[in-house]
XYZ file of C-alpha atoms in Angstrom:
432
model
C -87.547 110.264 152.161
C -87.226 108.373 155.435
C -86.686 105.035 153.757
C -84.045 104.099 151.262
C -84.159 101.503 148.540
C -84.885 97.885 149.333
C -82.519 95.156 148.204
C -82.934 92.837 145.298
C -84.590 89.555 146.194
C -82.660 86.341 146.354
C -84.719 83.176 146.010
C -83.048 80.074 147.402
C -84.333 76.501 147.373
C -83.745 75.979 151.070
C -83.434 78.499 153.901
C -80.045 79.585 155.093
C -79.191 81.157 158.413
C -77.999 80.452 161.895
C -80.083 77.782 163.631
C -80.808 78.053 167.335
C -78.762 76.033 169.766
C -80.470 72.792 170.550
C -83.673 71.541 169.061
C -86.543 74.067 169.295
C -89.892 72.890 170.669
C -92.397 71.625 168.119
C -94.711 74.335 166.834
C -98.314 74.084 165.777
C -99.543 75.618 162.580
C -101.092 79.047 162.703
C -104.840 79.142 162.996
C -106.460 79.802 159.685
C -103.571 78.328 157.701
C -104.861 76.687 154.563
C -108.348 78.149 154.924
C -108.106 80.508 152.005
C -108.293 84.277 152.392
C -110.312 84.461 155.599
C -107.984 86.942 157.281
C -104.774 88.763 156.360
C -101.693 87.115 157.882
C -101.137 88.126 161.481
C -97.960 90.204 161.684
C -96.644 90.563 165.239
C -93.870 92.896 166.333
C -91.704 91.209 168.937
C -89.059 93.003 171.000
C -86.789 90.726 173.017
C -85.716 92.347 176.280
C -83.985 90.255 178.900
C -83.282 91.783 182.287
C -79.765 90.377 182.488
C -77.641 92.491 180.157
C -73.931 91.856 180.693
C -72.779 95.188 179.289
C -75.227 97.647 180.892
C -77.532 96.516 183.761
C -81.198 96.755 182.719
C -80.009 98.417 179.524
C -83.377 97.976 177.830
C -85.112 100.432 180.167
C -82.204 102.773 180.839
C -83.190 106.344 179.950
C -81.941 107.508 176.571
C -82.711 111.176 175.861
C -85.339 111.027 178.603
C -87.128 107.909 177.297
C -86.579 104.262 178.292
C -84.464 102.673 175.550
C -87.170 100.152 174.659
C -89.718 102.977 174.434
C -88.193 104.350 171.227
C -88.780 101.155 169.214
C -92.175 100.480 170.801
C -93.358 103.945 169.790
C -92.211 103.325 166.207
C -93.824 99.871 166.062
C -97.160 101.024 167.455
C -97.326 104.112 165.242
C -96.408 102.135 162.111
C -99.964 100.752 162.078
C -98.966 97.527 160.287
C -98.837 95.109 163.215
C -101.862 93.222 164.525
C -100.041 92.986 167.842
C -96.927 94.446 169.471
C -95.156 92.333 172.099
C -92.226 92.469 174.473
C -90.697 89.167 175.541
C -89.052 89.594 178.941
C -88.195 87.881 182.192
C -88.115 91.071 184.287
C -90.907 92.880 186.163
C -89.565 96.411 185.589
C -89.236 95.842 181.837
C -92.774 94.438 181.799
C -94.107 97.581 183.503
C -92.366 99.898 181.036
C -93.582 97.843 178.059
C -97.194 98.051 179.234
C -96.803 101.773 179.908
C -95.955 102.247 176.214
C -98.916 100.119 175.095
C -97.247 96.794 174.292
C -98.397 93.340 175.350
C -96.010 91.209 177.377
C -94.901 87.605 176.961
C -93.160 86.337 180.105
C -90.087 84.522 178.915
C -89.091 81.271 180.584
C -85.814 80.827 182.448
C -84.692 78.435 179.700
C -84.759 81.187 177.070
C -83.399 83.885 179.401
C -79.898 82.492 179.796
C -76.772 84.208 178.485
C -76.411 81.289 176.088
C -79.997 81.577 174.745
C -80.358 82.842 171.183
C -82.909 85.247 169.788
C -84.333 82.376 167.786
C -84.873 80.361 170.984
C -86.962 83.185 172.441
C -88.953 83.682 169.213
C -89.697 79.971 168.980
C -90.982 80.000 172.560
C -93.171 83.038 171.809
C -94.704 81.329 168.768
C -95.341 78.209 170.787
C -97.792 80.248 172.868
C -99.270 82.296 169.996
C -100.749 80.165 167.233
C -102.454 83.228 165.771
C -99.149 84.740 164.611
C -98.106 84.108 160.987
C -95.194 86.553 160.627
C -92.785 87.842 163.271
C -91.086 91.221 163.046
C -88.239 90.841 165.528
C -87.253 94.414 166.409
C -84.102 95.057 168.426
C -84.642 97.149 171.553
C -81.218 98.699 171.015
C -82.148 100.566 167.801
C -83.605 103.858 169.104
C -83.572 105.718 165.769
C -85.974 103.307 164.068
C -88.853 105.046 162.251
C -92.379 103.752 161.469
C -91.803 104.308 157.746
C -89.068 101.663 157.771
C -91.423 99.118 159.323
C -94.245 100.020 156.941
C -92.039 99.392 153.904
C -90.865 96.023 155.227
C -94.435 94.926 156.048
C -95.356 95.703 152.442
C -92.431 93.635 151.165
C -93.558 90.649 153.219
C -97.319 90.923 152.638
C -97.550 92.309 149.111
C -94.331 91.265 147.408
C -94.121 87.746 148.766
C -90.807 87.759 150.586
C -90.306 85.113 153.261
C -87.734 87.101 155.210
C -86.472 90.688 155.230
C -83.690 92.105 157.378
C -82.188 95.563 157.872
C -78.812 96.685 156.557
C -76.790 99.886 156.434
C -74.298 101.035 153.806
C -70.747 101.596 154.970
C -67.685 102.931 153.204
C -64.958 101.037 155.037
C -61.922 99.352 153.559
C -61.260 95.876 154.966
C -57.949 94.071 155.383
C -57.122 90.461 156.263
C -56.294 89.844 159.909
C -52.845 88.575 160.875
C -52.502 86.390 163.947
C -49.878 87.434 166.479
C -46.602 85.668 166.018
C -47.327 84.713 162.419
C -45.025 86.180 159.781
C -47.469 87.093 157.097
C -48.461 90.275 155.334
C -51.952 91.648 155.381
C -53.979 91.658 152.174
C -56.725 94.040 151.046
C -60.158 92.444 150.986
C -62.294 94.970 149.163
C -59.983 97.452 147.473
C -56.981 97.865 145.238
C -54.490 100.004 147.225
C -52.957 101.231 143.977
C -56.331 102.651 142.953
C -57.986 103.722 146.163
C -61.428 105.058 145.239
C -62.799 108.293 146.589
C -65.853 107.893 148.815
C -68.118 109.526 146.236
C -66.840 107.112 143.556
C -67.537 103.961 145.592
C -70.953 102.581 146.461
C -69.649 101.008 149.661
C -70.889 97.704 151.098
C -74.011 96.546 152.913
C -73.795 95.309 156.501
C -76.507 93.931 158.759
C -77.233 96.558 161.395
C -79.445 94.383 163.607
C -82.420 96.782 163.741
C -84.957 94.139 162.697
C -85.473 90.686 161.225
C -88.863 89.799 159.718
C -89.614 86.142 158.974
C -92.632 84.000 158.183
C -93.684 81.326 160.600
C -92.719 78.369 158.420
C -89.112 79.563 158.302
C -88.939 79.867 162.081
C -90.454 76.408 162.412
C -87.498 75.154 160.385
C -85.034 76.958 162.660
C -84.217 80.034 160.558
C -84.729 83.806 160.679
C -83.237 84.398 157.225
C -84.021 82.231 154.236
C -86.483 81.397 151.498
C -87.174 84.350 149.247
C -84.961 86.893 151.005
C -84.459 90.618 150.722
C -82.594 93.267 152.648
C -83.959 96.672 153.571
C -81.429 99.497 153.547
C -81.811 101.982 156.373
C -80.448 105.490 156.394
C -77.050 105.679 158.094
C -78.225 108.295 160.599
C -81.038 105.970 161.706
C -78.652 103.073 162.248
C -77.771 103.241 165.951
C -77.047 100.214 168.106
C -76.370 100.413 171.835
C -73.732 97.876 172.823
C -71.502 99.480 175.417
C -71.819 102.411 177.800
C -69.460 104.577 175.748
C -72.045 104.541 172.960
C -74.691 106.115 175.191
C -73.794 109.847 174.902
C -73.322 109.474 171.148
C -76.653 107.693 170.801
C -78.431 110.404 172.829
C -77.218 113.117 170.483
C -78.158 110.988 167.465
C -81.652 110.162 168.709
C -82.381 113.791 169.576
C -81.562 114.763 166.012
C -82.780 111.779 164.029
C -85.125 109.855 166.329
C -88.866 109.416 165.944
C -90.879 111.537 168.395
C -94.437 110.562 167.543
C -97.137 110.960 164.928
C -97.795 114.649 165.427
C -95.311 117.063 163.921
C -93.135 118.966 166.356
C -93.932 122.641 166.783
C -91.573 125.334 167.940
C -91.946 125.985 171.672
C -93.036 129.521 172.607
C -93.838 129.128 176.324
C -92.208 127.143 179.130
C -94.100 126.795 182.399
C -92.073 125.531 185.338
C -93.249 124.404 188.753
C -91.334 126.264 191.467
C -91.106 123.709 194.265
C -89.222 120.589 193.203
C -88.268 121.893 189.748
C -86.736 125.345 190.105
C -85.870 124.447 193.711
C -85.121 121.101 195.326
C -88.306 121.425 197.392
C -86.490 122.285 200.620
C -87.683 125.337 202.545
C -85.564 126.939 205.247
C -86.990 129.307 207.848
C -84.819 131.990 209.413
C -84.988 133.089 213.023
C -87.264 135.986 212.091
C -89.613 133.546 210.314
C -88.553 134.472 206.801
C -88.661 131.793 204.121
C -85.404 130.825 202.419
C -85.118 128.661 199.305
C -82.202 127.884 196.993
C -81.797 127.210 193.285
C -78.981 126.231 190.967
C -77.195 128.925 188.966
C -77.212 126.509 185.980
C -81.020 126.680 186.007
C -80.961 130.477 186.097
C -78.674 130.412 183.041
C -81.045 127.973 181.346
C -83.971 130.322 181.921
C -81.925 133.248 180.591
C -80.986 131.309 177.439
C -84.612 130.360 176.829
C -85.730 133.975 177.123
C -82.956 135.165 174.812
C -84.152 132.683 172.202
C -87.665 134.166 172.369
C -89.297 131.612 174.673
C -91.464 133.038 177.454
C -90.746 131.419 180.843
C -93.376 131.479 183.599
C -93.391 129.966 187.089
C -96.251 128.322 188.946
C -96.809 126.928 192.437
C -99.679 125.591 194.506
C -97.878 126.894 197.576
C -98.159 130.472 198.791
C -94.622 131.598 197.970
C -93.884 135.068 199.317
C -93.402 137.953 196.881
C -90.118 138.803 198.582
C -88.798 135.291 197.907
C -89.770 135.371 194.236
C -88.311 138.847 193.824
C -85.061 137.760 195.417
C -84.620 135.061 192.767
C -84.120 137.830 190.176
C -85.319 135.668 187.315
C -87.664 138.282 185.834
C -90.397 135.718 185.167
C -94.118 136.088 185.635
C -95.272 133.824 188.465
C -98.593 132.588 189.823
C -98.726 131.148 193.345
C -101.392 129.617 195.602
C -102.752 127.859 192.518
C -105.360 125.167 193.114
C -105.915 124.380 189.406
C -102.671 124.579 187.446
C -104.274 123.436 184.184
C -106.711 126.371 184.253
C -103.918 128.894 184.805
C -101.663 127.466 182.075
C -104.608 127.308 179.683
C -105.335 130.957 180.415
C -101.697 131.884 179.722
C -101.763 129.850 176.509
C -104.873 131.647 175.214
C -103.493 135.006 176.272
C -100.427 134.392 174.088
C -102.459 132.911 171.204
C -100.713 129.541 171.387
C -101.813 125.963 170.841
C -100.836 123.341 173.411
C -98.159 122.007 171.054
C -96.276 125.283 171.495
C -96.228 124.934 175.287
C -93.553 123.133 177.295
C -94.124 122.165 180.917
C -91.708 121.068 183.644
C -93.454 119.581 186.667
C -92.837 117.065 189.395
C -96.050 116.410 191.334
C -99.472 114.802 190.902
C -100.909 118.312 190.563
C -98.793 118.764 187.401
C -99.982 115.623 185.602
C -102.765 117.185 183.506
C -100.491 119.985 182.331
C -97.768 117.481 181.523
C -100.197 115.433 179.427
C -101.515 118.454 177.510
C -98.224 120.210 176.782
C -96.541 119.694 173.442
C -93.298 119.030 175.266
C -93.213 117.847 178.870
C -90.528 116.838 181.336
C -89.917 116.050 184.977
C -86.766 116.086 187.130
C -85.203 112.708 187.915
C -86.678 112.755 191.439
C -90.280 113.547 190.400
C -93.134 111.416 191.723
C -93.969 108.246 189.759
C -97.332 109.595 188.562
C -95.679 112.636 186.974
C -92.977 110.462 185.406
C -95.592 108.326 183.670
C -97.222 111.415 182.134
C -94.178 112.785 180.300
C -92.055 112.244 177.259
C -88.758 113.285 178.866
C -87.269 112.490 182.269
C -84.241 114.589 183.158
C -81.065 113.095 184.542
C -80.829 115.997 186.996
C -82.930 116.374 190.135
C -85.143 119.348 190.841
C -83.145 122.411 191.887
C -79.995 120.716 190.599
C -79.892 121.550 186.888
C -83.161 120.043 185.579
C -84.280 123.328 183.990
C -80.964 123.796 182.192
C -81.087 120.202 180.969
C -84.662 120.618 179.710
C -83.679 123.893 178.027
C -80.940 122.087 176.081
C -83.497 119.450 175.064
C -85.860 122.179 173.835
C -83.076 123.820 171.806
C -82.255 120.511 170.097
C -85.895 119.964 169.189
C -86.195 123.510 167.863
C -83.195 122.766 165.662
C -84.963 119.593 164.492
C -88.102 121.599 163.648
C -86.089 124.196 161.745
C -84.197 121.552 159.794
C -87.432 119.790 158.788
C -88.888 123.096 157.581
C -85.873 123.683 155.342
C -86.205 120.310 153.584
């Protein structure tokens, strides 16, 4: 199961929570309120993504495992199928472009709600002020890349079907807490949640629930009163491996490994890759061509990429090369990669499709590494696609993974490692 148990409801006479700083602008009632059952309540997903992150510049669109950070939660929200609309609230043009690329609508946040001192509630209040149609807000944190659609589906059901006014995400932790002692004060620390004389084993202790910040769902009337948590409340417990929050740069490598293993990669099930097709110029090489005095063509490639190709072949993945340029046979032979290659190709999609049929594969079993406009159709069709960091913008928009390495500088090896991790994910899912 992707989702764990939901928490017991707590009904309180008045909402509790942290109000926004200052008095929020007056909100109008949602259209259709009080008109009976004309329409189901409008549930909007809202991701807040300022451009001015103090910790990591433009953190919200920094690449995490080849995908802009905000892209992971947008994919989950859109695929959940429970939101009437999915929005990103931002003050930055680049974040707006990425949000639209993933299929979200954009609310341009004002300078007043984009300050370091602005709260999430301030930004949500502003959003609602412009969207009378919204009855419920699902505030999803951009920094939670392991969020899955199933989590959002369960919470939407709790709000719509079970009558909760607010639901927020938590994670279970097994951590013993002790009282803090101020420097210079002669006191002894005290245990807060354990008896040191009878320390429980992990398996004998249920642990404690902590907010993990992945999402906060609240009905409009609560937000109008200045609260995100209150009324008839419930928590939703997420799996520990799905609870990832990006706060500082040191978390980034850890989060990448976590998201590759436990992240959500889309509606269609992953298939094991059987064929990798790689563009020669700009992927295997850096695109530079040198000509010797006797007019012979000279190109270079990175030994790391040759090792990557070798590892792929040893794991049973066929590797083939393609180029629209007329690469000489002597040059390809000198590379000593032992890969079938097709050059002077005017229609790459036709060639790759022919190779796919020849091997009896579906497109989901094909991986493609390209870098040019001529690669876009193959990148869109392949089950797994990637581009080097220096690929053209059109190719970048067509893929699911953008390498950190440039073409001819380790991109193939990096993509190979990504493929191996996904194969491991496929194998693990088959064993469950």
